[in-house]
XYZ file of C-alpha atoms in Angstrom:
194
model
C 145.953 91.362 85.182
C 145.009 87.812 84.238
C 144.288 86.913 80.600
C 142.923 83.600 79.307
C 142.958 83.023 75.546
C 142.002 80.133 73.277
C 143.805 79.999 69.922
C 142.013 78.039 67.196
C 143.217 78.222 63.578
C 144.165 81.890 63.865
C 140.978 82.904 65.701
C 141.346 83.974 69.321
C 138.600 84.153 71.975
C 139.033 84.858 75.651
C 139.002 87.417 78.397
C 141.164 89.441 80.712
C 140.448 90.769 84.173
C 142.069 92.941 86.771
C 142.742 90.686 89.742
C 141.423 93.346 92.137
C 137.963 93.339 90.516
C 137.789 89.925 88.744
C 135.340 91.251 86.134
C 135.969 89.251 82.952
C 136.350 91.556 79.939
C 135.683 89.618 76.716
C 138.159 89.809 73.823
C 138.040 88.413 70.310
C 140.685 88.614 67.622
C 143.150 86.894 65.400
C 146.769 85.814 65.307
C 148.589 86.294 62.008
C 152.229 85.241 62.081
C 153.356 86.811 65.354
C 150.831 89.711 65.278
C 147.967 89.406 67.754
C 145.031 91.836 67.588
C 142.325 91.553 70.257
C 139.168 93.664 70.299
C 137.135 94.382 73.394
C 133.535 95.541 73.077
C 130.368 94.663 74.955
C 128.030 96.738 72.849
C 129.624 97.844 69.532
C 129.945 101.396 70.917
C 132.871 101.112 73.317
C 135.885 100.088 71.276
C 139.214 99.081 72.759
C 142.012 97.123 71.084
C 145.082 95.262 72.278
C 147.567 95.233 69.412
C 150.733 93.281 70.149
C 153.399 90.902 68.878
C 154.144 87.457 70.225
C 157.952 87.243 70.444
C 160.045 84.849 72.523
C 156.964 83.766 74.493
C 156.102 87.381 75.395
C 153.260 89.638 74.329
C 154.309 93.226 73.783
C 152.331 96.089 72.282
C 149.624 98.646 73.055
C 146.167 98.813 74.606
C 144.177 101.452 72.690
C 140.874 103.100 73.612
C 139.848 104.917 70.423
C 136.742 106.498 72.000
C 138.895 108.361 74.552
C 141.990 108.630 72.348
C 144.005 106.844 75.043
C 146.977 104.450 74.680
C 148.990 102.411 77.169
C 151.882 100.007 76.788
C 150.947 96.347 77.111
C 153.314 93.568 78.241
C 152.480 89.997 79.200
C 154.413 86.860 79.952
C 152.303 83.828 79.049
C 152.316 81.056 81.634
C 150.671 77.691 81.615
C 147.929 77.748 84.226
C 147.158 74.194 85.299
C 143.640 75.271 86.330
C 142.864 76.117 82.685
C 142.017 72.878 80.907
C 140.301 71.854 77.703
C 137.155 69.916 78.538
C 135.773 68.026 75.520
C 132.341 67.701 77.189
C 132.000 71.487 77.304
C 133.954 72.183 74.117
C 131.373 70.267 72.071
C 128.681 72.809 73.038
C 130.336 75.583 70.979
C 128.642 76.705 67.799
C 126.172 79.044 66.161
C 122.499 79.062 67.127
C 119.606 80.893 65.442
C 116.189 81.824 66.744
C 113.398 81.228 64.280
C 111.548 84.265 63.011
C 108.581 84.952 65.221
C 105.245 86.541 64.236
C 106.835 90.010 64.506
C 109.625 88.995 62.070
C 112.294 89.313 64.762
C 115.598 87.510 64.197
C 118.214 86.771 66.830
C 121.294 84.604 66.979
C 124.003 83.641 69.437
C 127.507 82.294 68.866
C 129.333 80.399 71.607
C 133.126 80.158 71.262
C 134.949 77.855 73.660
C 137.706 79.368 75.832
C 138.613 76.779 78.479
C 137.172 74.642 81.279
C 133.454 75.523 81.145
C 133.982 79.126 79.897
C 132.680 80.602 76.647
C 132.856 83.867 74.772
C 129.340 84.643 73.514
C 128.035 87.101 70.946
C 124.325 87.922 70.721
C 122.630 89.898 67.975
C 118.979 90.599 67.295
C 117.164 92.596 64.640
C 113.634 93.434 63.684
C 111.968 96.095 61.602
C 112.236 98.676 64.413
C 114.889 97.315 66.731
C 118.466 96.038 67.018
C 120.541 94.632 69.818
C 124.085 93.384 70.402
C 126.028 91.996 73.352
C 129.259 90.083 73.908
C 130.365 88.558 77.176
C 131.885 85.667 79.054
C 129.658 82.833 80.193
C 130.425 79.996 82.578
C 128.246 76.860 82.425
C 127.604 74.614 85.424
C 127.500 70.801 85.263
C 123.816 70.976 84.200
C 124.768 73.170 81.202
C 123.151 76.269 82.708
C 124.953 79.610 82.556
C 123.946 83.033 83.867
C 125.260 86.348 82.562
C 124.661 89.701 84.259
C 126.197 93.156 84.408
C 125.135 96.719 85.272
C 122.967 96.984 82.122
C 121.564 93.467 82.149
C 119.987 91.987 85.257
C 120.116 88.427 83.903
C 120.466 86.289 80.809
C 119.998 82.638 81.739
C 121.276 80.102 79.195
C 120.155 76.469 79.307
C 121.922 74.444 76.620
C 121.477 70.947 75.243
C 123.329 69.497 72.277
C 121.074 71.207 69.699
C 119.068 73.915 71.530
C 119.840 76.909 73.746
C 116.948 78.338 75.718
C 117.546 81.914 76.895
C 115.485 83.697 79.549
C 116.011 87.424 79.917
C 115.405 89.852 82.782
C 115.823 93.606 82.223
C 118.576 93.636 79.616
C 119.291 97.056 78.053
C 121.471 95.890 75.154
C 118.578 96.009 72.682
C 115.575 98.224 71.973
C 112.074 97.819 73.332
C 110.763 95.881 70.332
C 113.222 92.987 70.265
C 114.697 90.560 72.756
C 117.422 87.985 73.345
C 114.868 85.659 74.989
C 113.832 82.532 73.132
C 114.842 79.099 71.890
C 117.834 78.903 69.569
C 118.542 75.943 67.310
C 122.101 74.913 66.438
C 122.945 75.819 62.844
C 126.695 75.217 62.973
C 129.007 73.193 65.197
C 132.323 74.864 65.817
C 134.088 73.073 68.648
C 135.953 76.358 69.221
């Protein structure tokens, strides 16, 4: 298992993956004193938690899947990976972005939290009178600030980001109902640099 985390004023964003599959599983959490709690959820339904302590440069605790009532011991030895760097050019893209209400009174927003290199944790939400949607994931931007997310329930979310606007194009994404969408132009409302 490989885990990459970014610690920023107690907030933690990152991912872990099984080296055999290399599917990045997003995690978000907080570090209080030596207690680290990371939550994993793509869709607000599946809920898994890594609850551990950071002692003597080791993480030790439990991985808990509350939907299946399953627990496993969790141990990790943090190492400094020289391929994981902090890139100020990409870090400055982090922040909160809101889509303006459209004629159907739909609202959607996306938060980008910097992890490392050109990697971000993202959280999408959308609501309307008859529809809601939610998705978290890991996004990697190329040198043109374009990132593409996909999984088994979402054929494609294409992000194109400038300093103040994210344009999102969506193809067959099942993380929201039929009457709302993640697609649109999002304006920066908050810089985070996280």
